[in-house]
Amino acid sequence: YDALKSAWYWKFQYNRLSPARNDNTVSALMPVTDLPSYPSEEAVISGVTVEMLKSLFPAAVEEVTVKAAEQRNAALWSGKATASDLAAGLALGKSVAAVFLARAGADGMRTAGGSAVLWKALADSATARGEIAWISQDIPARP
């Protein structure tokens, strides 16, 4: 939400017309509107989302990065945005993500899921009470 809010603030500050409005030889595959195109909201969402997903799913960084690039390319190839619209949007999205990741790194939430020692203590406690401890079926196993 904050990334889009920032994008739309800057869109109306710069008020750059879409490629098809600036150059009538551009054939847009998307509906042409009078809304500003700079920075690209698609790229803003791409930038913030890819950074957040990379931190949440470090094993999927390559896949997330490729999919985000495809999404940005769709806006470029459809004539909805220029390369500079996308570059500015991507930078803005990444900067918004950096704020949230910094906040997340300092809010103590990393320890909310416990630790290996705590998970073992919970399993041992269940076993001591004659109960069956929960075992993750996920691969890799979750706590």
PDB file of C-alpha atoms in Angstrom:
ATOM      1  CA  TYR A   1       0.000   0.000   0.000  1.00  0.00           C
ATOM      2  CA  ASP A   2       2.729   2.473   0.959  1.00  0.00           C
ATOM      3  CA  ALA A   3       4.638   1.737  -2.242  1.00  0.00           C
ATOM      4  CA  LEU A   4       1.609   2.511  -4.403  1.00  0.00           C
ATOM      5  CA  LYS A   5       0.812   5.578  -2.359  1.00  0.00           C
ATOM      6  CA  SER A   6       4.324   6.851  -3.034  1.00  0.00           C
ATOM      7  CA  ALA A   7       4.071   5.941  -6.715  1.00  0.00           C
ATOM      8  CA  TRP A   8       0.877   7.887  -7.216  1.00  0.00           C
ATOM      9  CA  TYR A   9       2.229  10.867  -5.307  1.00  0.00           C
ATOM     10  CA  TRP A  10       5.230  11.042  -7.655  1.00  0.00           C
ATOM     11  CA  LYS A  11       3.133  10.319 -10.733  1.00  0.00           C
ATOM     12  CA  PHE A  12       1.201  13.513 -10.212  1.00  0.00           C
ATOM     13  CA  GLN A  13       4.328  15.470  -9.264  1.00  0.00           C
ATOM     14  CA  TYR A  14       5.996  14.629 -12.589  1.00  0.00           C
ATOM     15  CA  ASN A  15       2.766  14.221 -14.582  1.00  0.00           C
ATOM     16  CA  ARG A  16       4.504  12.515 -17.522  1.00  0.00           C
ATOM     17  CA  LEU A  17       2.088  11.316 -20.178  1.00  0.00           C
ATOM     18  CA  SER A  18       2.021   7.672 -21.204  1.00  0.00           C
ATOM     19  CA  PRO A  19       4.114   6.626 -24.217  1.00  0.00           C
ATOM     20  CA  ALA A  20       1.088   6.512 -26.540  1.00  0.00           C
ATOM     21  CA  ARG A  21       0.066  10.033 -25.476  1.00  0.00           C
ATOM     22  CA  ASN A  22       3.589  11.387 -26.064  1.00  0.00           C
ATOM     23  CA  ASP A  23       4.086   9.698 -29.428  1.00  0.00           C
ATOM     24  CA  ASN A  24       1.173   8.685 -31.632  1.00  0.00           C
ATOM     25  CA  THR A  25       3.367   6.131 -33.424  1.00  0.00           C
ATOM     26  CA  VAL A  26       3.408   4.040 -30.237  1.00  0.00           C
ATOM     27  CA  SER A  27       0.771   1.367 -30.515  1.00  0.00           C
ATOM     28  CA  ALA A  28      -0.256   0.482 -26.973  1.00  0.00           C
ATOM     29  CA  LEU A  29      -1.697  -2.952 -26.287  1.00  0.00           C
ATOM     30  CA  MET A  30      -3.275  -1.615 -23.107  1.00  0.00           C
ATOM     31  CA  PRO A  31      -6.042   0.973 -22.984  1.00  0.00           C
ATOM     32  CA  VAL A  32      -4.550   4.449 -23.340  1.00  0.00           C
ATOM     33  CA  THR A  33      -5.433   6.794 -20.487  1.00  0.00           C
ATOM     34  CA  ASP A  34      -4.551  10.311 -19.481  1.00  0.00           C
ATOM     35  CA  LEU A  35      -2.988   9.082 -16.240  1.00  0.00           C
ATOM     36  CA  PRO A  36       0.712   9.819 -15.732  1.00  0.00           C
ATOM     37  CA  SER A  37       3.109   6.973 -16.471  1.00  0.00           C
ATOM     38  CA  TYR A  38       6.179   8.008 -14.416  1.00  0.00           C
ATOM     39  CA  PRO A  39       7.049   6.223 -12.225  1.00  0.00           C
ATOM     40  CA  SER A  40       5.455   2.964 -13.359  1.00  0.00           C
ATOM     41  CA  GLU A  41       3.168   1.548 -10.683  1.00  0.00           C
ATOM     42  CA  GLU A  42       3.794  -1.927 -12.116  1.00  0.00           C
ATOM     43  CA  ALA A  43       7.507  -1.490 -11.487  1.00  0.00           C
ATOM     44  CA  VAL A  44       6.903  -0.066  -8.011  1.00  0.00           C
ATOM     45  CA  ILE A  45       4.873  -3.145  -7.077  1.00  0.00           C
ATOM     46  CA  SER A  46       7.483  -5.355  -8.729  1.00  0.00           C
ATOM     47  CA  GLY A  47      10.310  -3.708  -6.798  1.00  0.00           C
ATOM     48  CA  VAL A  48       8.701  -3.838  -3.381  1.00  0.00           C
ATOM     49  CA  THR A  49       7.299  -7.337  -3.887  1.00  0.00           C
ATOM     50  CA  VAL A  50      10.512  -8.903  -5.136  1.00  0.00           C
ATOM     51  CA  GLU A  51      12.512  -7.506  -2.211  1.00  0.00           C
ATOM     52  CA  MET A  52       9.954  -8.662   0.350  1.00  0.00           C
ATOM     53  CA  LEU A  53       9.633 -12.122  -1.232  1.00  0.00           C
ATOM     54  CA  LYS A  54      13.414 -12.524  -1.419  1.00  0.00           C
ATOM     55  CA  SER A  55      13.611 -12.003   2.327  1.00  0.00           C
ATOM     56  CA  LEU A  56      10.714 -14.375   3.008  1.00  0.00           C
ATOM     57  CA  PHE A  57      11.770 -17.086   0.544  1.00  0.00           C
ATOM     58  CA  PRO A  58      15.562 -16.984   0.184  1.00  0.00           C
ATOM     59  CA  ALA A  59      15.604 -20.302  -1.689  1.00  0.00           C
ATOM     60  CA  ALA A  60      13.411 -18.833  -4.449  1.00  0.00           C
ATOM     61  CA  VAL A  61      15.344 -15.618  -5.153  1.00  0.00           C
ATOM     62  CA  GLU A  62      16.091 -16.502  -8.780  1.00  0.00           C
ATOM     63  CA  GLU A  63      12.499 -17.483  -9.589  1.00  0.00           C
ATOM     64  CA  VAL A  64      11.073 -14.410  -7.876  1.00  0.00           C
ATOM     65  CA  THR A  65      13.528 -12.145  -9.706  1.00  0.00           C
ATOM     66  CA  VAL A  66      12.718 -13.682 -13.106  1.00  0.00           C
ATOM     67  CA  LYS A  67       8.951 -13.405 -12.586  1.00  0.00           C
ATOM     68  CA  ALA A  68       9.252  -9.786 -11.481  1.00  0.00           C
ATOM     69  CA  ALA A  69      11.290  -8.953 -14.585  1.00  0.00           C
ATOM     70  CA  GLU A  70       8.622 -10.608 -16.754  1.00  0.00           C
ATOM     71  CA  GLN A  71       5.978  -8.461 -15.116  1.00  0.00           C
ATOM     72  CA  ARG A  72       7.945  -5.275 -15.767  1.00  0.00           C
ATOM     73  CA  ASN A  73       8.671  -6.316 -19.343  1.00  0.00           C
ATOM     74  CA  ALA A  74       4.945  -6.780 -19.944  1.00  0.00           C
ATOM     75  CA  ALA A  75       4.391  -3.107 -19.110  1.00  0.00           C
ATOM     76  CA  LEU A  76       7.236  -2.101 -21.437  1.00  0.00           C
ATOM     77  CA  TRP A  77       6.279  -4.351 -24.345  1.00  0.00           C
ATOM     78  CA  SER A  78       2.609  -3.411 -24.135  1.00  0.00           C
ATOM     79  CA  GLY A  79       3.466   0.262 -24.574  1.00  0.00           C
ATOM     80  CA  LYS A  80       2.136   1.185 -21.152  1.00  0.00           C
ATOM     81  CA  ALA A  81       5.492   2.364 -19.791  1.00  0.00           C
ATOM     82  CA  THR A  82       8.924   3.436 -20.972  1.00  0.00           C
ATOM     83  CA  ALA A  83      12.215   2.058 -19.696  1.00  0.00           C
ATOM     84  CA  SER A  84      12.700   5.171 -17.547  1.00  0.00           C
ATOM     85  CA  ASP A  85       9.175   4.793 -16.096  1.00  0.00           C
ATOM     86  CA  LEU A  86      10.089   1.254 -15.106  1.00  0.00           C
ATOM     87  CA  ALA A  87      13.551   2.124 -13.763  1.00  0.00           C
ATOM     88  CA  ALA A  88      12.143   4.868 -11.542  1.00  0.00           C
ATOM     89  CA  GLY A  89       9.323   2.629 -10.346  1.00  0.00           C
ATOM     90  CA  LEU A  90      11.684  -0.223  -9.573  1.00  0.00           C
ATOM     91  CA  ALA A  91      13.987   2.060  -7.582  1.00  0.00           C
ATOM     92  CA  LEU A  92      11.042   3.503  -5.661  1.00  0.00           C
ATOM     93  CA  GLY A  93       9.643   0.044  -4.893  1.00  0.00           C
ATOM     94  CA  LYS A  94      13.009  -1.201  -3.667  1.00  0.00           C
ATOM     95  CA  SER A  95      13.451   1.851  -1.452  1.00  0.00           C
ATOM     96  CA  VAL A  96      10.029   1.315   0.142  1.00  0.00           C
ATOM     97  CA  ALA A  97      10.884  -2.360   0.699  1.00  0.00           C
ATOM     98  CA  ALA A  98      14.165  -1.349   2.353  1.00  0.00           C
ATOM     99  CA  VAL A  99      12.240   0.707   4.916  1.00  0.00           C
ATOM    100  CA  PHE A 100       9.982  -2.222   5.755  1.00  0.00           C
ATOM    101  CA  LEU A 101      12.824  -4.739   5.867  1.00  0.00           C
ATOM    102  CA  ALA A 102      14.802  -2.475   8.211  1.00  0.00           C
ATOM    103  CA  ARG A 103      11.770  -2.174  10.457  1.00  0.00           C
ATOM    104  CA  ALA A 104      11.196  -5.933  10.338  1.00  0.00           C
ATOM    105  CA  GLY A 105      14.820  -6.581  11.224  1.00  0.00           C
ATOM    106  CA  ALA A 106      14.504  -4.566  14.417  1.00  0.00           C
ATOM    107  CA  ASP A 107      11.028  -5.432  15.689  1.00  0.00           C
ATOM    108  CA  GLY A 108      11.875  -8.790  17.298  1.00  0.00           C
ATOM    109  CA  MET A 109       9.597 -10.715  14.953  1.00  0.00           C
ATOM    110  CA  ARG A 110      12.468 -12.946  13.821  1.00  0.00           C
ATOM    111  CA  THR A 111      12.254 -14.725  17.154  1.00  0.00           C
ATOM    112  CA  ALA A 112       8.461 -15.052  17.145  1.00  0.00           C
ATOM    113  CA  GLY A 113       8.660 -18.557  15.683  1.00  0.00           C
ATOM    114  CA  GLY A 114      10.908 -19.712  18.493  1.00  0.00           C
ATOM    115  CA  SER A 115      14.180 -21.570  18.115  1.00  0.00           C
ATOM    116  CA  ALA A 116      15.383 -25.139  17.690  1.00  0.00           C
ATOM    117  CA  VAL A 117      15.902 -25.363  21.463  1.00  0.00           C
ATOM    118  CA  LEU A 118      12.335 -24.181  22.153  1.00  0.00           C
ATOM    119  CA  TRP A 119      10.864 -26.549  19.544  1.00  0.00           C
ATOM    120  CA  LYS A 120      12.711 -29.501  21.092  1.00  0.00           C
ATOM    121  CA  ALA A 121      11.538 -28.478  24.573  1.00  0.00           C
ATOM    122  CA  LEU A 122       7.929 -28.373  23.330  1.00  0.00           C
ATOM    123  CA  ALA A 123       8.261 -31.833  21.767  1.00  0.00           C
ATOM    124  CA  ASP A 124       9.905 -33.242  24.918  1.00  0.00           C
ATOM    125  CA  SER A 125       7.166 -31.708  27.064  1.00  0.00           C
ATOM    126  CA  ALA A 126       4.446 -33.307  24.934  1.00  0.00           C
ATOM    127  CA  THR A 127       6.193 -36.682  25.109  1.00  0.00           C
ATOM    128  CA  ALA A 128       6.589 -36.366  28.901  1.00  0.00           C
ATOM    129  CA  ARG A 129       2.821 -35.817  29.189  1.00  0.00           C
ATOM    130  CA  GLY A 130       2.194 -38.973  27.150  1.00  0.00           C
ATOM    131  CA  GLU A 131       1.123 -36.999  24.087  1.00  0.00           C
ATOM    132  CA  ILE A 132       2.421 -37.301  20.566  1.00  0.00           C
ATOM    133  CA  ALA A 133       4.513 -34.309  19.578  1.00  0.00           C
ATOM    134  CA  TRP A 134       3.615 -32.616  16.311  1.00  0.00           C
ATOM    135  CA  ILE A 135       6.036 -33.428  13.505  1.00  0.00           C
ATOM    136  CA  SER A 136       6.200 -31.320  10.385  1.00  0.00           C
ATOM    137  CA  GLN A 137       5.511 -33.157   7.126  1.00  0.00           C
ATOM    138  CA  ASP A 138       6.915 -30.284   5.093  1.00  0.00           C
ATOM    139  CA  ILE A 139      10.235 -30.528   3.317  1.00  0.00           C
ATOM    140  CA  PRO A 140      12.274 -28.955   4.732  1.00  0.00           C
ATOM    141  CA  ALA A 141      10.630 -29.574   8.069  1.00  0.00           C
ATOM    142  CA  ARG A 142       9.088 -26.600   9.782  1.00  0.00           C
ATOM    143  CA  PRO A 143       9.119 -26.121  13.531  1.00  0.00           C
TER     144      PRO A 143
END
